[in-house]
PDB file of C-alpha atoms and ligand atoms in Angstrom:
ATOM      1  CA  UNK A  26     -28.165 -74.528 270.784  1.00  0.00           C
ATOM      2  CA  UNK A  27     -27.230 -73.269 274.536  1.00  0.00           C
ATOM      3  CA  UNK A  28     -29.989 -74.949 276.448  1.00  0.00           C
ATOM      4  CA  UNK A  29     -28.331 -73.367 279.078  1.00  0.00           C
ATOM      5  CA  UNK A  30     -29.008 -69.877 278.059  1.00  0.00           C
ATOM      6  CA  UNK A  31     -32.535 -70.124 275.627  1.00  0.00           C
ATOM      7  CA  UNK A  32     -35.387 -72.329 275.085  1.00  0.00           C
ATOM      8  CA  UNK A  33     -35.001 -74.718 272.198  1.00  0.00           C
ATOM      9  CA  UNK A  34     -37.974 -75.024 270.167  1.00  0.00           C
ATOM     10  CA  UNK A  35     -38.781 -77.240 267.603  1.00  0.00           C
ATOM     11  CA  UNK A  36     -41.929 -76.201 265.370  1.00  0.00           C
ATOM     12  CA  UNK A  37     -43.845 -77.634 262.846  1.00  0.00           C
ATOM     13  CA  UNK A  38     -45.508 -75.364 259.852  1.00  0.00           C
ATOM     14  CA  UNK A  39     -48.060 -77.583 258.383  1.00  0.00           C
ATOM     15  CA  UNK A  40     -49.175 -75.203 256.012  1.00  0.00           C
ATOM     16  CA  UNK A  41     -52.297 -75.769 253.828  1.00  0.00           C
ATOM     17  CA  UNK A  42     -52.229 -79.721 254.233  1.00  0.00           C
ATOM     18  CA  UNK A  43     -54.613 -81.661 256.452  1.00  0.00           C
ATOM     19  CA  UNK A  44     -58.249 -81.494 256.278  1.00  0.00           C
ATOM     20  CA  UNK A  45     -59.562 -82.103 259.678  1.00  0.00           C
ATOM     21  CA  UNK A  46     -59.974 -85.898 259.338  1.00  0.00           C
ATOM     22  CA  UNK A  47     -56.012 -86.365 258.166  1.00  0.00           C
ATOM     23  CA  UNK A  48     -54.992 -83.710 260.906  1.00  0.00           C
ATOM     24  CA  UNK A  49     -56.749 -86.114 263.846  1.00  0.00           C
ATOM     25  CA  UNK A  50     -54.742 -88.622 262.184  1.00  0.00           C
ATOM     26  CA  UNK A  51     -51.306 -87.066 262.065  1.00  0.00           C
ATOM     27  CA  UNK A  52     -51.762 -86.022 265.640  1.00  0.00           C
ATOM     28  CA  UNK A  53     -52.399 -89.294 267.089  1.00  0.00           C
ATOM     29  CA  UNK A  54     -49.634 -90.847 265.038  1.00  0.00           C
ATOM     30  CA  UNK A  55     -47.481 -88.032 266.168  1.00  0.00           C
ATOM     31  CA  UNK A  56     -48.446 -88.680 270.071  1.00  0.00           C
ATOM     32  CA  UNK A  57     -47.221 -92.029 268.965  1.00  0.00           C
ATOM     33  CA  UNK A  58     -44.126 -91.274 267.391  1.00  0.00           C
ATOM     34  CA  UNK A  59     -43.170 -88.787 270.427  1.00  0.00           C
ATOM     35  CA  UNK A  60     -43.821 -90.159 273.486  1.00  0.00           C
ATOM     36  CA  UNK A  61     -44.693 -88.614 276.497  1.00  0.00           C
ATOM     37  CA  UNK A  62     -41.475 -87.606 278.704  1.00  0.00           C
ATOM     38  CA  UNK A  63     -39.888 -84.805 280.109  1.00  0.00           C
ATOM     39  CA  UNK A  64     -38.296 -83.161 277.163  1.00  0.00           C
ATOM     40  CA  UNK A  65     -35.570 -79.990 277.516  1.00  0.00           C
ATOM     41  CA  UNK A  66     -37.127 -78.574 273.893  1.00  0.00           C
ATOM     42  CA  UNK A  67     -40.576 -77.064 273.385  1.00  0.00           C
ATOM     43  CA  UNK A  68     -42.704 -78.536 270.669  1.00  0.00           C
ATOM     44  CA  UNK A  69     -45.125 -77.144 269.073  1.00  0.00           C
ATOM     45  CA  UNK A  70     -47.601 -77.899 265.710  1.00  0.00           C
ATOM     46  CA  UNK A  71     -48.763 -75.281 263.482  1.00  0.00           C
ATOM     47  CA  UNK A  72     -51.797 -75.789 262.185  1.00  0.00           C
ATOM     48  CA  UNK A  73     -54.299 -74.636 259.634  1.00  0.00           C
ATOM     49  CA  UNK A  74     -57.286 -72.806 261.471  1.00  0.00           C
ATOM     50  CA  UNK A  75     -59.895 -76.017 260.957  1.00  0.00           C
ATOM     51  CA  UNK A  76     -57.416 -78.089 262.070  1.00  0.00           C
ATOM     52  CA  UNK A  77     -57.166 -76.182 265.444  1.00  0.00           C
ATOM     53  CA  UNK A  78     -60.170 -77.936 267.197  1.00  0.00           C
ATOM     54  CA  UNK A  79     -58.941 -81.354 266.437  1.00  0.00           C
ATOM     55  CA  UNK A  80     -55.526 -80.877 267.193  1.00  0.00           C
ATOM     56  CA  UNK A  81     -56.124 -79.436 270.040  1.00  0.00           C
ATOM     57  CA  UNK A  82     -58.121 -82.650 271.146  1.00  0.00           C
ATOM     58  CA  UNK A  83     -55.397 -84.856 270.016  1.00  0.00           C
ATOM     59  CA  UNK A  84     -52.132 -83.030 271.799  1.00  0.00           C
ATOM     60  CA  UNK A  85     -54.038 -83.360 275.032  1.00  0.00           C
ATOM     61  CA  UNK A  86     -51.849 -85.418 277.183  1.00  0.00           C
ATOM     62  CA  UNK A  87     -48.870 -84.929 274.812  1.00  0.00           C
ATOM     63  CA  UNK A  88     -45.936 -82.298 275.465  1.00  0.00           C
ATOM     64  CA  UNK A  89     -47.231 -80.890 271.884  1.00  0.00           C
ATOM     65  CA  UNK A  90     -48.177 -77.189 271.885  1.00  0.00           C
ATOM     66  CA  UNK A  91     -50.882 -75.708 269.363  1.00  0.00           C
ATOM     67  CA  UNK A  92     -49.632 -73.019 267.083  1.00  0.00           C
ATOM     68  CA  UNK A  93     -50.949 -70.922 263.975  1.00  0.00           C
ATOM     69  CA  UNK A  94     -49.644 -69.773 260.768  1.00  0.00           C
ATOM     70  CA  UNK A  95     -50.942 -66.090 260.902  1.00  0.00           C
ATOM     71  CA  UNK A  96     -52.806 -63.387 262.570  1.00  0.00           C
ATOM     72  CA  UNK A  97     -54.031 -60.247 261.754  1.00  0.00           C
ATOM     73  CA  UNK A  98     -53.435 -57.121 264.162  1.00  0.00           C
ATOM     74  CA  UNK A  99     -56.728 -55.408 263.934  1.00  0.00           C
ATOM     75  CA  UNK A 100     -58.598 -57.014 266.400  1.00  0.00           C
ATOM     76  CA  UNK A 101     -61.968 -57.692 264.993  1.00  0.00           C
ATOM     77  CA  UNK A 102     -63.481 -56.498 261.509  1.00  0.00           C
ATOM     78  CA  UNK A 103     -64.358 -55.783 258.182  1.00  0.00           C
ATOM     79  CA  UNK A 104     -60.927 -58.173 256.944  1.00  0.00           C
ATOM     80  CA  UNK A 105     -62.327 -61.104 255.051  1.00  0.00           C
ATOM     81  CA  UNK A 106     -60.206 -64.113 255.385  1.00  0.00           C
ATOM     82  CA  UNK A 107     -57.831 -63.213 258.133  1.00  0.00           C
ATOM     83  CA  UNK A 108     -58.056 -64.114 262.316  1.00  0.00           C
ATOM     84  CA  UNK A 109     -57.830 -62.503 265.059  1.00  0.00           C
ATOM     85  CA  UNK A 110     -55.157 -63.189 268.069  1.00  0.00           C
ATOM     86  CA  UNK A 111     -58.436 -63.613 270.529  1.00  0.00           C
ATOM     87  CA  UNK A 112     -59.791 -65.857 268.036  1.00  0.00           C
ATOM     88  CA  UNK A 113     -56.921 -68.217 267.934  1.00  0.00           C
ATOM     89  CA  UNK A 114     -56.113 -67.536 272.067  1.00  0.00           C
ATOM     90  CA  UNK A 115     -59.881 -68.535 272.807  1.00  0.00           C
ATOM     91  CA  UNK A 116     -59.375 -71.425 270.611  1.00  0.00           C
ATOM     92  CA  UNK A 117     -56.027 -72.694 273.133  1.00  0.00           C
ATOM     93  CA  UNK A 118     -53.510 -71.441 270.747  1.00  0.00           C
ATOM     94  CA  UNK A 119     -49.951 -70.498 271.950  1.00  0.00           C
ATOM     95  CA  UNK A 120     -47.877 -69.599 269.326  1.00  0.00           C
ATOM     96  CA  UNK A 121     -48.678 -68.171 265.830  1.00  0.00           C
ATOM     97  CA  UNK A 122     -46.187 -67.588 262.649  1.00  0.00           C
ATOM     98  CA  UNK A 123     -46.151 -64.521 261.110  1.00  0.00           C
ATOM     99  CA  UNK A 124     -44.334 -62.785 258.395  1.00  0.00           C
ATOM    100  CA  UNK A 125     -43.728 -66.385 256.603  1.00  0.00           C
ATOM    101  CA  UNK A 126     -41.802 -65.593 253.132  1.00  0.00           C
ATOM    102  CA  UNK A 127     -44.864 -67.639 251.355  1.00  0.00           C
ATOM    103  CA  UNK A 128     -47.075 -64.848 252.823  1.00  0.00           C
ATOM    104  CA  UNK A 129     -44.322 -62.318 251.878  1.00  0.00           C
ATOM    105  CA  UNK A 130     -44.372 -63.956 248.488  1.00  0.00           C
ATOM    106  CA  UNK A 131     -48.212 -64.787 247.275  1.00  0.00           C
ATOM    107  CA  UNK A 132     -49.928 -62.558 250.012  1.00  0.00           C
ATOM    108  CA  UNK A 133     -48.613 -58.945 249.963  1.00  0.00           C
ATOM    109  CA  UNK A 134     -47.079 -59.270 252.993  1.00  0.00           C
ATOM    110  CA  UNK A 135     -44.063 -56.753 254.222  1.00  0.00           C
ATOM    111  CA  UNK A 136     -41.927 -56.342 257.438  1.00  0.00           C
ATOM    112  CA  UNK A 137     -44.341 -53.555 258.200  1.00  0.00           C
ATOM    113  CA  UNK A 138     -47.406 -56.068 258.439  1.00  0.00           C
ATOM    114  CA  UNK A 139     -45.257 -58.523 260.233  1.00  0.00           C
ATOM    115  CA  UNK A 140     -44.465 -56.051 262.512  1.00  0.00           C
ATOM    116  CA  UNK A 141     -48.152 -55.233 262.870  1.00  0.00           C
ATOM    117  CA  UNK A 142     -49.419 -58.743 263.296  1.00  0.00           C
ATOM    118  CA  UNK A 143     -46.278 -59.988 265.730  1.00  0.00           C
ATOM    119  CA  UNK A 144     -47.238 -57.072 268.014  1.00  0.00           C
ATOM    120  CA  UNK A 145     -51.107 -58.097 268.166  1.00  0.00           C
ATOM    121  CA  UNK A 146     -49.880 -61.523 268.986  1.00  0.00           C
ATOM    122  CA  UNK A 147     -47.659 -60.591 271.509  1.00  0.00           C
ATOM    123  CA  UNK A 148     -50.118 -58.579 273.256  1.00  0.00           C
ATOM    124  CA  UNK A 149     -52.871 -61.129 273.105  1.00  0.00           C
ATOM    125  CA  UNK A 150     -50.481 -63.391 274.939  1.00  0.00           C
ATOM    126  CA  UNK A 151     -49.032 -65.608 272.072  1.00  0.00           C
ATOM    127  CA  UNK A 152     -45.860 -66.689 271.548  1.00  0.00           C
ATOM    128  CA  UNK A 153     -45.154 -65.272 267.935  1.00  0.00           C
ATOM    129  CA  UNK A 154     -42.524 -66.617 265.637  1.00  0.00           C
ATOM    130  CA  UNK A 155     -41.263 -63.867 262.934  1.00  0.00           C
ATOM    131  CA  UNK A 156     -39.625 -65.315 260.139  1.00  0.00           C
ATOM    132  CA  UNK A 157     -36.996 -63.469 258.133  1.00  0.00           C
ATOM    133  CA  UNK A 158     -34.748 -64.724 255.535  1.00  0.00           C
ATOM    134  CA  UNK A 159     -32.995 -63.136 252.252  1.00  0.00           C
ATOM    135  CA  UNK A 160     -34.217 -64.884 248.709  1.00  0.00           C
ATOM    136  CA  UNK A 161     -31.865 -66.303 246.208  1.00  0.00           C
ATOM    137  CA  UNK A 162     -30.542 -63.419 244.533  1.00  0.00           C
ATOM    138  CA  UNK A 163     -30.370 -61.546 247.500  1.00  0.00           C
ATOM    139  CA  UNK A 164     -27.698 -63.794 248.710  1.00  0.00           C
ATOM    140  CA  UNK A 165     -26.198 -64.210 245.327  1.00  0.00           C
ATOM    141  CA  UNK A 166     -25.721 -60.503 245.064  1.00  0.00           C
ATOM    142  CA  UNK A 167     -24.230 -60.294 248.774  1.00  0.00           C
ATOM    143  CA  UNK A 168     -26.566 -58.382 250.373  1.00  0.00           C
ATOM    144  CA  UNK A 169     -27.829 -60.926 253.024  1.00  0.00           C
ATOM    145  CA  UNK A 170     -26.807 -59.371 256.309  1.00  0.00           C
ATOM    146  CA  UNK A 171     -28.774 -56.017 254.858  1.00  0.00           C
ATOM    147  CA  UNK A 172     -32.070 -57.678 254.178  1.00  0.00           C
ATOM    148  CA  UNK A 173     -31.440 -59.634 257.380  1.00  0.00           C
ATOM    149  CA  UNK A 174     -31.114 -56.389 259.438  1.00  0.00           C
ATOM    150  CA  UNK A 175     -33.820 -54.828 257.698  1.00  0.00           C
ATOM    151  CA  UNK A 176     -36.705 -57.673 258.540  1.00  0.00           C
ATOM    152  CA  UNK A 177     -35.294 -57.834 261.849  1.00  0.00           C
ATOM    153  CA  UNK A 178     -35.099 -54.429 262.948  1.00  0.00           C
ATOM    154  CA  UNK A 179     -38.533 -53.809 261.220  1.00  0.00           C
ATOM    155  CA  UNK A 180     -40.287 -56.733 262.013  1.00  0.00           C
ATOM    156  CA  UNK A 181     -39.113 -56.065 265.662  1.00  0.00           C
ATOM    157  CA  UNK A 182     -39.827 -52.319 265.487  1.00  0.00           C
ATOM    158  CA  UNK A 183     -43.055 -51.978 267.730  1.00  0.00           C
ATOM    159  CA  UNK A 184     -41.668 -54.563 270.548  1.00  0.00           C
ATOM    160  CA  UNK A 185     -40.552 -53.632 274.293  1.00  0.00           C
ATOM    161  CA  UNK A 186     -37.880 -55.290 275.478  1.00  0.00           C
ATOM    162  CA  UNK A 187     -40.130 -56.799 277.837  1.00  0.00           C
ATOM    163  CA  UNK A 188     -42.032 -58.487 274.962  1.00  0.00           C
ATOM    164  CA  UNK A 189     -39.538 -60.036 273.752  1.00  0.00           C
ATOM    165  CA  UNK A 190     -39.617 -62.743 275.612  1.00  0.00           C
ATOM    166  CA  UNK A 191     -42.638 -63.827 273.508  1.00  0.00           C
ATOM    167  CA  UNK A 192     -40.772 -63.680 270.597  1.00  0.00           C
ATOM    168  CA  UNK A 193     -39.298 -66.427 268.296  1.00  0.00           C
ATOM    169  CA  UNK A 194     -37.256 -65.270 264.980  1.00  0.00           C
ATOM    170  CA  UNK A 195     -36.793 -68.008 262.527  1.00  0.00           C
ATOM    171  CA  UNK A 196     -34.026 -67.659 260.046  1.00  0.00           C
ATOM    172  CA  UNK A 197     -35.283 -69.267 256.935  1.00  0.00           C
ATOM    173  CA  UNK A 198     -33.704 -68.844 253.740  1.00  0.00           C
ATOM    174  CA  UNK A 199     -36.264 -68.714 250.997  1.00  0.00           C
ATOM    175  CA  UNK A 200     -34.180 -70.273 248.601  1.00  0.00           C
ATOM    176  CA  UNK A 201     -34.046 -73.399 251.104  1.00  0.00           C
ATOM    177  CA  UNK A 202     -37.844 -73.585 251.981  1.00  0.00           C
ATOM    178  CA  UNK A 203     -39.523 -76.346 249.920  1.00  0.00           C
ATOM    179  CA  UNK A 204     -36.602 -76.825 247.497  1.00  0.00           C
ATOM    180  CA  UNK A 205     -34.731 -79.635 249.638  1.00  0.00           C
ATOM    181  CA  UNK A 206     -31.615 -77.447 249.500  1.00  0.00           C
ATOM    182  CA  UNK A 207     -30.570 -76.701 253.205  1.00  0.00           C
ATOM    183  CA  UNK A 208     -28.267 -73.614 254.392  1.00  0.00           C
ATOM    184  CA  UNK A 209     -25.250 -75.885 255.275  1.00  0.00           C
ATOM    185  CA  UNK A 210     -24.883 -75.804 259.490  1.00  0.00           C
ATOM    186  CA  UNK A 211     -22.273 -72.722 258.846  1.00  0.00           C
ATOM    187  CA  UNK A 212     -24.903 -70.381 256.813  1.00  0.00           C
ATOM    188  CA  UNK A 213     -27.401 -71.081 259.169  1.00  0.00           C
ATOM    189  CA  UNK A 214     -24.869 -70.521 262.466  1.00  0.00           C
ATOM    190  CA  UNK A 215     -23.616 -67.141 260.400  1.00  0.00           C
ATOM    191  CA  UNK A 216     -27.008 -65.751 259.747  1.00  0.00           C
ATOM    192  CA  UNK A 217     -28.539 -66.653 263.606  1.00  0.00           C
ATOM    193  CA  UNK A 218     -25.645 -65.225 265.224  1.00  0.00           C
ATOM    194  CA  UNK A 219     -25.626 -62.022 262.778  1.00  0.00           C
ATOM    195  CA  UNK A 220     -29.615 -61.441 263.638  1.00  0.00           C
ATOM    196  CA  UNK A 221     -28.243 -62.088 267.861  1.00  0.00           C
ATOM    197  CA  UNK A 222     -25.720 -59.352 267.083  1.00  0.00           C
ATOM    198  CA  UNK A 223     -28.862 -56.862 265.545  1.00  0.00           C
ATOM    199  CA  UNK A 224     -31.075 -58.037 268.698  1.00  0.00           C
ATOM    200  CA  UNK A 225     -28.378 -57.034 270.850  1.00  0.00           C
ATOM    201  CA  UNK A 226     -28.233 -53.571 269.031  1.00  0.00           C
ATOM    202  CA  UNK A 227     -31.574 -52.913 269.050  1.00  0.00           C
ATOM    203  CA  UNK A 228     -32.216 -54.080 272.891  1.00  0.00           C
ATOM    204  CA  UNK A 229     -29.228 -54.938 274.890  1.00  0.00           C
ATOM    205  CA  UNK A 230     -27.047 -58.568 275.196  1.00  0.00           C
ATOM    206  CA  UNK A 231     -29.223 -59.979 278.246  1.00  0.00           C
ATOM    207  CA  UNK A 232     -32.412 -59.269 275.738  1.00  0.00           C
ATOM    208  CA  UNK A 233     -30.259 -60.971 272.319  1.00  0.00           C
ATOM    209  CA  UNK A 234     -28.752 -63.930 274.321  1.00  0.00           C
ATOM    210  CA  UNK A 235     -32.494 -64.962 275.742  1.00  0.00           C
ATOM    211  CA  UNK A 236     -33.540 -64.808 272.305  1.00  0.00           C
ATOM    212  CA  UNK A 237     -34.452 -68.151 270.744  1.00  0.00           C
ATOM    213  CA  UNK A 238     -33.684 -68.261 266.674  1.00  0.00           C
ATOM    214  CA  UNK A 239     -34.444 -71.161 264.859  1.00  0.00           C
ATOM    215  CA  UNK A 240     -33.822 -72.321 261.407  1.00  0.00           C
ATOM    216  CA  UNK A 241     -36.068 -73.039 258.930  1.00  0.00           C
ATOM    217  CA  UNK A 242     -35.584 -74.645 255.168  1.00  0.00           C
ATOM    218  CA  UNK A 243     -35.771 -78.311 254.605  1.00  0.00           C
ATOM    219  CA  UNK A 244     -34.405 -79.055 258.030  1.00  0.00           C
ATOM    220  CA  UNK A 245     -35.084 -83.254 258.237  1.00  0.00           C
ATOM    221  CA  UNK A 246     -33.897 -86.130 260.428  1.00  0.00           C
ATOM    222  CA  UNK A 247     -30.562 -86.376 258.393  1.00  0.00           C
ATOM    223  CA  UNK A 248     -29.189 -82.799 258.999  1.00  0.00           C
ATOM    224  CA  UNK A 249     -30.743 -82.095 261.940  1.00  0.00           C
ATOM    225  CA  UNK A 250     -28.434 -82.456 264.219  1.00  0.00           C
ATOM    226  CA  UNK A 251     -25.635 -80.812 262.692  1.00  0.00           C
ATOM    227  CA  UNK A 252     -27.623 -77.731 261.905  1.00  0.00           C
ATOM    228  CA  UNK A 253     -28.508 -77.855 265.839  1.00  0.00           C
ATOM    229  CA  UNK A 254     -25.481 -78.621 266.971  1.00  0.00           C
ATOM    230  CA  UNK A 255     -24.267 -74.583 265.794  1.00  0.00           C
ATOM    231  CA  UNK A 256     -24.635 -72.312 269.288  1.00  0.00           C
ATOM    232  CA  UNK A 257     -27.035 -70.252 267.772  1.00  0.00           C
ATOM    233  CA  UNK A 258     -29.234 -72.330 266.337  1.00  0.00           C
ATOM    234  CA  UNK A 259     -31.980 -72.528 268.755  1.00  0.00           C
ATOM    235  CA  UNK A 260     -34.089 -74.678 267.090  1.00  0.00           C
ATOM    236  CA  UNK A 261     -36.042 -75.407 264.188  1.00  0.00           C
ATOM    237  CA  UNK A 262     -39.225 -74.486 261.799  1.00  0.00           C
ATOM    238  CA  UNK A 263     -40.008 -77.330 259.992  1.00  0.00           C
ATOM    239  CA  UNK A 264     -42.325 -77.494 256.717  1.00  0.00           C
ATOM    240  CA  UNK A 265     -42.327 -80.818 255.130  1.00  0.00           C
ATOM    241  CA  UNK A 266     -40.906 -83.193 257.106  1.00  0.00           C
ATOM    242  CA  UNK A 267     -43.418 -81.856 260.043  1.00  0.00           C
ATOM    243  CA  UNK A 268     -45.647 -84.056 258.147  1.00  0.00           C
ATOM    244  CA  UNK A 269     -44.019 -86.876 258.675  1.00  0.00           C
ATOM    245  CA  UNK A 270     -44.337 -88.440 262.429  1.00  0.00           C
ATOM    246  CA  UNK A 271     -40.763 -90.656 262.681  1.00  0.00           C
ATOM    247  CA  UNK A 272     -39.106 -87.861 260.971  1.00  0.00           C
ATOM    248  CA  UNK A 273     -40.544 -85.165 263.005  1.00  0.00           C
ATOM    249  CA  UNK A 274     -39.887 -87.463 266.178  1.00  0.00           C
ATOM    250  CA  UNK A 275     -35.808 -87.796 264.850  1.00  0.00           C
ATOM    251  CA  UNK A 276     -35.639 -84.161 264.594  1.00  0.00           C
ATOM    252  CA  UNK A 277     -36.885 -83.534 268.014  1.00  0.00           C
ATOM    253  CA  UNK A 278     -34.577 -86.456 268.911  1.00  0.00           C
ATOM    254  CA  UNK A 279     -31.829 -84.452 267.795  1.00  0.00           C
ATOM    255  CA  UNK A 280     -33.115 -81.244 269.096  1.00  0.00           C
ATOM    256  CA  UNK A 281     -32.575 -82.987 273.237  1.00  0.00           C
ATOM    257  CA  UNK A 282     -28.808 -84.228 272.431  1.00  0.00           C
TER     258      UNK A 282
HETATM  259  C1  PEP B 309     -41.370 -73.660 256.390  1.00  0.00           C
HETATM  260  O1  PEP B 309     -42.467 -73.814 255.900  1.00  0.00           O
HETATM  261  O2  PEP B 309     -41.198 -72.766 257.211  1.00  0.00           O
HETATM  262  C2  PEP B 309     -40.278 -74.559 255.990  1.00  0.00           C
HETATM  263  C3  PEP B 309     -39.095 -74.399 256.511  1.00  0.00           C
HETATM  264  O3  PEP B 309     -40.590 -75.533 255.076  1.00  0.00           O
HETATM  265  P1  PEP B 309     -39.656 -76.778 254.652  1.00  0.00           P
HETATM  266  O4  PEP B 309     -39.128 -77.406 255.901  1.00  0.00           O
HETATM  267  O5  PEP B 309     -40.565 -77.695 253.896  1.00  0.00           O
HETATM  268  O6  PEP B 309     -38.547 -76.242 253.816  1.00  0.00           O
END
C-alpha cells in the first residue's frame, strides 16, 4: 500500500449468503465490530441485490459503503435476471464487482462483458471493481503475465483515462478464491505491480500510480497484513472471511497500519 499515492480499499464480496434477515444482522454486528472513526481506508460491503435495502439501513452512521456484485450494461430490458447500474445507483449503491472469475466460471462471462458492464458502471457513476486473475493451470503452465495483460487491457478497453479514476482492479487468483490457499505476499506484489506496469502502458504513469489494485483469494486476519504490507497491494477483496465481523474488523485493522 502507498496511502500516500492511492486509496486503500478494503471490500467485502458476500456473494450468495444472507437472506435479508441474516444480512440486518451481519451489518449491525459489523457496525459493532468496526467502530465509527476516521479511517485512512475505504470500506465497502458487497451485497446480494435483496440485501441492498437493509444494508443500506444498517451502514447508516457507519464509514461502510454499499456495493454490488454485478451489473449489466444495457440499461433497461428484455435481460431476465440481471440489473441495471440506475437500478443499483437509485438504490444508494457505490461500487459494483464485475467480471468476478465465479461469473467467468458458471455464468458465461468474458473480458468482453466485463468490459461492457465496467463501462455502464462507470458511467452511471459507480465505482466498479474489475477482477482479473489467471486459473491454476494457467499459472502452472507460465502464462500468467499473458492472461493478466489480456483481462486487463480488455476489461479496460472502453475506459478514458478520465474514468479511471472510478476504477478498482482486483488481482485474484482463481486458484486462491475459496480454496484457503493464498498467493504468498510476493505473488500477489508481482502480479499488482505487473497489471500497474500494463495500466501505465495503456494510459500513462500519473493514470497507473492513482490506480488502486487489491488482492483477492482467502485474504483473512492472519495474512493480512503481510499481503498489505507489499507497495502495490492497495487493498483487499474479501470472500469468506467478509462474513465474519472480528475478522473483517482485523483485516481492516491491518489495512490502516
Ligand atoms: C472473492 O470472492 O472475491 C474472494 C476473494 O473470496 P475468498 O476471500 O473467500 O477467497
Amino acid at each position: 500500500m502507498d496511502p500516500t499515492k492511492r486509496k486503500t480499499i478494503i471490500a467485502g464480496n458476500w456473494k450468495m449468503n444472507m437472506t435479508p434477515s441474516q444480512a440486518a444482522k451481519l451489518t449491525f454486528d459489523l457496525k459493532t465490530a468496526i467502530p465509527l472513526k476516521r479511517r485512512a481506508c475505504e470500506i465497502v460491503l458487497c451485497v446480494p441485490y435483496v440485501d441492498i435495502e437493509m444494508v443500506k439501513t444498517g451502514v447508516t452512521g457507519s464509514e461502510m459503503k454499499l456495493g454490488a456484485q454485478n451489473v449489466h450494461f444495457a440499461p433497461k430490458g428484455a435481460y431476465t435476471g440481471e440489473i441495471s447500474a440506475e437500478m443499483l445507483t437509485e438504490c444508494g449503491v457505490e461500487y459494483v464487482i464485475v467480471g468476478h472469475s465465479e461469473r467467468r466460471q458458471y455464468f458465461g462471462e468474458t473480458d468482453e462483458t466485463a468490459d461492457k458492464r465496467l463501462l455502464a458502471g462507470v458511467n452511471a457513476g459507480l465505482k466498479v471493481i474489475l477482477c482479473v486473475g489467471e486459473t491454476l493451470a494457467e499459472r502452472e503452465s507460465g502464462v500468467t503475465t499473458q492472461v493478466i495483460a489480456r483481462q486487463t487491457r480488455v476489461g479496460l478497453a472502453d475506459v478514458s483515462r478520465e474514468m479511471l479514476g472510478n476504477v478498482i482492479i482486483a488481482y485474484e487468483p482463481v486458484w486462491a478464491i475459496g480454496t484457503g490457499k493464498t498467493a504468498t505476499a510476493d505473488q500477489a506484489e508481482e502480479v499488482c505491480a505487473f497489471i500497474r506496469g500494463v495500466v501505465a502502458e495503456l494510459y500513462d504513469s500519473g493514470a497507473a500510480e492513482g490506480l488502486t489494485i487489491q488482492y483477492g483469494g482467502s485474504m483473512n486476519a492472519g495474512n493480512a497484513a503481510e499481503l498489505l504490507s507489499k507497495k502495490d497491494v492497495d487493498g483487499g477483496l474479501i470472500g469468506g472471511a467478509s462474513l465474519k465481523p472480528e475478522e473483517f474488523a482485523k483485516i481492516i485493522e491491518a489495512a490502516e497500519r
